[in-house]
Amino acid sequence: MSDSILIPIDLRSRTTPGSQAAQGEDGIWRLAIPAGRAGRYRWAQLDDYLHRPRRAFAWRQPLALELRARVSLPNLPGTWGFGFWNDPFNASTGLGGTARRLPALPNTAWFFHASPPNYLALRDDHPADGFLAALFSAPRFPALLTLPALLALPLLAWRPAARWLRRTAQTFAKEDAASLDLDVTAWHSYRIELHLDRTIFSVDGARMFESVLAPRPPLGLVIWIDNQYAAFPPDGRLRFGTLANETDAWLEITGLKIASL
């Protein structure tokens, strides 16, 4: 990554009480959440978009992300990962210095781990949990056009309507994913290449997955760990909540680089 290496100058940490996202003297970032019962959200995150509107997110193709990472246990309850996305599900009024946002269709490219009972695929033939190289590519609609979709959210409580909405979402949000068989507790080098017409995921210099899809920019950088789950399986039974983790859980990263291609 010798060309135009960029490190986000506004990379910021966000955590729930008792969690941490801090960089040690050795340069390693540790994102950690404490042990606890289900029913309480525990989260640690690094990102570079909290105070930006989506149109001002920092990253556009062609570029590549590289970092080294490991986690404390192979099957941590909840989710963790790193990569790019457009923070699609966040709605903000702008209070506290955050940017005003309405929800949007997802655009993502990331290494993503989701434990059961997560089910995070719209297509029935794609992996929905485990350790994944995954992406979504969806049109960027004007924010006001998302309001009718918000009004339809109560229909998710009725399974026939939820199944129809899930099929409809497949039309607009194209997705691709591959399961990765990897010891995630050991240090590995991860790379995501975002091109205009494809996305490439590599681990330790080996190409693991390539897709003809590419997320629509602009995108934000996100690195996180939490105890959350969400499931929207083919039967239309939407579920979400938090999971117990018996021990402290952490994600460590180092060598973060983003470069133009």
Short mmCIF file of C-alpha atoms in Angstrom, two decimals:
data_model
loop_
_atom_site.label_atom_id
_atom_site.label_comp_id
_atom_site.label_asym_id
_atom_site.label_seq_id
_atom_site.Cartn_x
_atom_site.Cartn_y
_atom_site.Cartn_z
CA MET A 1 0.00 0.00 0.00
CA SER A 2 2.48 2.56 -1.18
CA ASP A 3 0.15 5.03 -2.90
CA SER A 4 -1.62 7.86 -1.06
CA ILE A 5 -1.72 6.16 2.33
CA LEU A 6 -4.36 7.82 4.48
CA ILE A 7 -5.14 7.35 8.16
CA PRO A 8 -8.47 8.90 9.25
CA ILE A 9 -7.54 11.91 11.33
CA ASP A 10 -10.90 11.96 13.08
CA LEU A 11 -11.03 8.30 14.15
CA ARG A 12 -13.02 8.31 17.39
CA SER A 13 -13.98 5.81 20.05
CA ARG A 14 -17.48 5.23 21.36
CA THR A 15 -18.45 2.84 24.15
CA THR A 16 -21.20 1.88 26.55
CA PRO A 17 -20.45 2.08 30.30
CA GLY A 18 -17.85 -0.47 31.38
CA SER A 19 -16.54 -1.00 27.83
CA GLN A 20 -13.37 0.47 26.36
CA ALA A 21 -11.73 1.35 23.06
CA ALA A 22 -8.18 2.46 23.74
CA GLN A 23 -4.78 2.35 22.08
CA GLY A 24 -1.84 1.00 24.05
CA GLU A 25 1.74 2.16 24.00
CA ASP A 26 2.51 -0.68 21.57
CA GLY A 27 0.09 0.86 19.05
CA ILE A 28 -2.50 -1.90 19.43
CA TRP A 29 -6.11 -0.81 19.77
CA ARG A 30 -8.19 -2.94 22.15
CA LEU A 31 -11.98 -2.78 21.94
CA ALA A 32 -13.37 -4.61 24.98
CA ILE A 33 -16.78 -5.26 26.52
CA PRO A 34 -17.29 -6.66 30.03
CA ALA A 35 -18.97 -9.93 30.95
CA GLY A 36 -22.66 -9.62 31.66
CA ARG A 37 -26.15 -10.98 31.34
CA ALA A 38 -28.51 -10.68 28.41
CA GLY A 39 -30.78 -7.64 28.38
CA ARG A 40 -28.09 -4.95 28.52
CA TYR A 41 -26.24 -3.62 25.49
CA ARG A 42 -22.43 -3.70 25.66
CA TRP A 43 -20.47 -2.09 22.82
CA ALA A 44 -17.10 -0.63 21.88
CA GLN A 45 -16.44 1.03 18.51
CA LEU A 46 -14.00 3.08 16.48
CA ASP A 47 -15.35 5.08 13.54
CA ASP A 48 -14.79 8.27 11.57
CA TYR A 49 -18.33 9.44 10.78
CA LEU A 50 -20.24 10.35 13.95
CA HIS A 51 -20.36 14.09 13.23
CA ARG A 52 -20.69 13.81 9.44
CA PRO A 53 -23.81 13.65 7.30
CA ARG A 54 -23.74 10.59 5.02
CA ARG A 55 -22.94 12.70 1.97
CA ALA A 56 -19.69 13.76 3.71
CA PHE A 57 -18.46 10.29 4.71
CA ALA A 58 -14.76 10.04 3.90
CA TRP A 59 -14.24 7.02 1.64
CA ARG A 60 -14.79 6.41 -2.07
CA GLN A 61 -13.42 3.78 -4.45
CA PRO A 62 -10.87 2.80 -5.56
CA LEU A 63 -9.18 2.17 -2.23
CA ALA A 64 -7.99 -0.59 0.08
CA LEU A 65 -8.16 -1.14 3.83
CA GLU A 66 -5.54 -3.17 5.66
CA LEU A 67 -5.18 -4.11 9.31
CA ARG A 68 -4.13 -6.94 11.59
CA ALA A 69 -6.68 -8.29 14.06
CA ARG A 70 -7.54 -10.98 16.57
CA VAL A 71 -10.32 -11.62 19.10
CA SER A 72 -10.44 -13.21 22.54
CA LEU A 73 -12.60 -16.25 21.68
CA PRO A 74 -13.69 -17.89 18.41
CA ASN A 75 -17.46 -17.76 18.99
CA LEU A 76 -18.06 -14.55 20.88
CA PRO A 77 -21.77 -13.83 21.55
CA GLY A 78 -23.00 -10.92 19.46
CA THR A 79 -21.16 -9.33 16.54
CA TRP A 80 -17.76 -7.86 15.74
CA GLY A 81 -15.95 -6.78 12.63
CA PHE A 82 -14.28 -4.06 10.60
CA GLY A 83 -14.66 -2.43 7.21
CA PHE A 84 -16.77 0.18 5.48
CA TRP A 85 -20.47 1.04 5.65
CA ASN A 86 -22.91 3.93 5.39
CA ASP A 87 -24.33 3.57 8.93
CA PRO A 88 -27.72 2.85 7.34
CA PHE A 89 -29.89 2.11 10.37
CA ASN A 90 -28.95 5.14 12.43
CA ALA A 91 -31.55 7.88 12.73
CA SER A 92 -30.35 11.09 14.39
CA THR A 93 -31.90 14.49 15.00
CA GLY A 94 -28.54 16.19 15.32
CA LEU A 95 -28.57 16.56 19.10
CA GLY A 96 -25.25 16.34 20.91
CA GLY A 97 -23.28 17.39 17.86
CA THR A 98 -24.19 14.36 15.77
CA ALA A 99 -25.24 14.78 12.14
CA ARG A 100 -28.91 14.69 11.20
CA ARG A 101 -29.74 11.41 9.46
CA LEU A 102 -32.65 9.27 8.38
CA PRO A 103 -32.27 5.50 7.86
CA ALA A 104 -31.02 4.41 4.44
CA LEU A 105 -30.52 1.24 2.42
CA PRO A 106 -27.29 -0.55 3.40
CA ASN A 107 -23.97 -0.20 1.60
CA THR A 108 -21.26 -2.24 3.30
CA ALA A 109 -18.02 -4.13 2.71
CA TRP A 110 -16.52 -5.77 5.78
CA PHE A 111 -15.21 -8.76 7.62
CA PHE A 112 -18.10 -9.56 9.92
CA HIS A 113 -18.67 -12.11 12.68
CA ALA A 114 -22.21 -12.84 13.88
CA SER A 115 -23.01 -15.54 16.44
CA PRO A 116 -26.32 -17.41 16.59
CA PRO A 117 -29.15 -16.44 16.81
CA ASN A 118 -28.11 -13.71 14.34
CA TYR A 119 -29.53 -14.14 10.84
CA LEU A 120 -28.14 -11.29 8.75
CA ALA A 121 -28.82 -12.24 5.15
CA LEU A 122 -31.71 -11.27 2.91
CA ARG A 123 -31.00 -14.01 0.39
CA ASP A 124 -31.82 -17.54 1.50
CA ASP A 125 -28.79 -19.01 -0.29
CA HIS A 126 -26.24 -16.83 1.54
CA PRO A 127 -24.55 -17.47 4.90
CA ALA A 128 -26.35 -15.59 7.67
CA ASP A 129 -23.98 -16.04 10.62
CA GLY A 130 -20.43 -17.10 11.43
CA PHE A 131 -17.30 -15.30 10.24
CA LEU A 132 -18.01 -13.72 6.86
CA ALA A 133 -16.62 -11.59 4.09
CA ALA A 134 -19.81 -9.73 3.27
CA LEU A 135 -21.18 -6.75 1.40
CA PHE A 136 -24.37 -4.94 0.45
CA SER A 137 -24.84 -2.64 -2.50
CA ALA A 138 -27.99 -0.51 -2.70
CA PRO A 139 -29.17 2.67 -4.44
CA ARG A 140 -28.77 5.97 -2.65
CA PHE A 141 -32.27 7.44 -2.43
CA PRO A 142 -32.95 10.98 -1.20
CA ALA A 143 -33.54 10.86 2.55
CA LEU A 144 -37.19 11.95 2.31
CA LEU A 145 -37.97 8.93 0.14
CA THR A 146 -37.17 6.69 3.10
CA LEU A 147 -40.13 8.06 5.08
CA PRO A 148 -42.72 5.75 3.41
CA ALA A 149 -40.49 2.80 4.30
CA LEU A 150 -40.43 3.93 7.93
CA LEU A 151 -44.22 4.04 7.95
CA ALA A 152 -44.23 0.40 6.80
CA LEU A 153 -42.11 -0.81 9.72
CA PRO A 154 -45.12 -1.82 11.88
CA LEU A 155 -45.93 -4.38 9.17
CA LEU A 156 -42.86 -6.35 10.28
CA ALA A 157 -44.92 -7.61 13.21
CA TRP A 158 -47.22 -9.47 10.78
CA ARG A 159 -45.31 -12.39 9.28
CA PRO A 160 -46.90 -12.48 5.81
CA ALA A 161 -46.14 -8.78 5.40
CA ALA A 162 -42.66 -9.25 6.86
CA ARG A 163 -41.89 -12.00 4.33
CA TRP A 164 -43.06 -9.72 1.52
CA LEU A 165 -40.94 -6.83 2.81
CA ARG A 166 -37.92 -9.15 3.02
CA ARG A 167 -38.38 -10.21 -0.62
CA THR A 168 -38.85 -6.58 -1.64
CA ALA A 169 -35.65 -5.60 0.15
CA GLN A 170 -33.76 -8.17 -1.93
CA THR A 171 -34.72 -6.22 -5.05
CA PHE A 172 -33.08 -3.01 -3.86
CA ALA A 173 -30.27 -4.19 -1.57
CA LYS A 174 -28.02 -6.56 -3.50
CA GLU A 175 -25.81 -8.69 -1.29
CA ASP A 176 -22.93 -11.13 -1.50
CA ALA A 177 -21.09 -13.07 1.19
CA ALA A 178 -18.78 -16.00 1.86
CA SER A 179 -18.10 -17.96 5.04
CA LEU A 180 -14.47 -17.99 6.15
CA ASP A 181 -12.86 -20.89 8.04
CA LEU A 182 -10.25 -19.11 10.12
CA ASP A 183 -8.82 -19.12 13.64
CA VAL A 184 -9.87 -15.58 14.48
CA THR A 185 -8.11 -15.72 17.88
CA ALA A 186 -4.74 -15.66 16.09
CA TRP A 187 -3.29 -12.54 14.45
CA HIS A 188 -4.14 -12.30 10.75
CA SER A 189 -3.66 -9.60 8.15
CA TYR A 190 -6.96 -8.54 6.56
CA ARG A 191 -7.42 -6.54 3.38
CA ILE A 192 -10.52 -5.19 1.64
CA GLU A 193 -10.14 -3.74 -1.85
CA LEU A 194 -12.99 -1.55 -3.06
CA HIS A 195 -13.00 -1.10 -6.83
CA LEU A 196 -15.70 0.57 -8.89
CA ASP A 197 -16.94 -2.76 -10.23
CA ARG A 198 -15.85 -5.38 -7.69
CA THR A 199 -14.77 -6.03 -4.10
CA ILE A 200 -11.88 -8.29 -3.03
CA PHE A 201 -11.32 -9.74 0.44
CA SER A 202 -7.90 -11.17 1.35
CA VAL A 203 -6.40 -12.73 4.49
CA ASP A 204 -2.64 -13.05 5.01
CA GLY A 205 -2.07 -12.16 1.37
CA ALA A 206 -4.41 -14.86 0.03
CA ARG A 207 -7.55 -13.87 -1.87
CA MET A 208 -10.49 -15.37 0.05
CA PHE A 209 -13.50 -13.91 -1.76
CA GLU A 210 -14.22 -11.69 -4.76
CA SER A 211 -17.58 -10.23 -5.70
CA VAL A 212 -18.81 -8.29 -8.72
CA LEU A 213 -20.75 -6.10 -6.29
CA ALA A 214 -19.36 -2.91 -4.78
CA PRO A 215 -20.96 -0.72 -2.09
CA ARG A 216 -22.14 2.72 -3.16
CA PRO A 217 -20.02 5.52 -1.70
CA PRO A 218 -19.50 7.61 0.30
CA LEU A 219 -18.68 5.23 3.15
CA GLY A 220 -17.45 5.44 6.72
CA LEU A 221 -14.86 3.33 8.49
CA VAL A 222 -16.15 1.17 11.35
CA ILE A 223 -14.47 -1.26 13.77
CA TRP A 224 -16.60 -2.68 16.60
CA ILE A 225 -17.54 -5.42 19.05
CA ASP A 226 -20.89 -5.83 20.83
CA ASN A 227 -23.30 -8.37 22.35
CA GLN A 228 -26.20 -7.64 20.02
CA TYR A 229 -28.14 -9.94 17.73
CA ALA A 230 -30.65 -9.38 14.94
CA ALA A 231 -32.44 -12.00 12.89
CA PHE A 232 -34.68 -11.63 9.85
CA PRO A 233 -34.92 -15.21 8.52
CA PRO A 234 -37.02 -16.45 5.58
CA ASP A 235 -40.04 -17.13 7.81
CA GLY A 236 -40.33 -13.37 8.43
CA ARG A 237 -40.00 -13.64 12.22
CA LEU A 238 -38.00 -10.53 13.06
CA ARG A 239 -36.01 -10.83 16.31
CA PHE A 240 -33.39 -8.69 17.96
CA GLY A 241 -31.87 -8.20 21.39
CA THR A 242 -28.72 -8.71 23.43
CA LEU A 243 -26.85 -11.82 24.50
CA ALA A 244 -25.06 -12.86 27.68
CA ASN A 245 -21.29 -13.14 27.56
CA GLU A 246 -19.77 -15.14 30.41
CA THR A 247 -16.33 -13.55 30.14
CA ASP A 248 -14.90 -10.23 29.03
CA ALA A 249 -14.66 -10.06 25.23
CA TRP A 250 -12.21 -8.10 23.13
CA LEU A 251 -11.10 -7.30 19.61
CA GLU A 252 -7.54 -6.09 19.01
CA ILE A 253 -6.32 -4.34 15.86
CA THR A 254 -3.06 -2.83 14.69
CA GLY A 255 -1.47 -1.62 11.47
CA LEU A 256 -4.56 0.18 10.22
CA LYS A 257 -4.00 1.64 6.75
CA ILE A 258 -6.27 2.96 4.01
CA ALA A 259 -4.79 3.71 0.59
CA SER A 260 -6.00 4.75 -2.82
CA LEU A 261 -5.53 2.19 -5.62
#
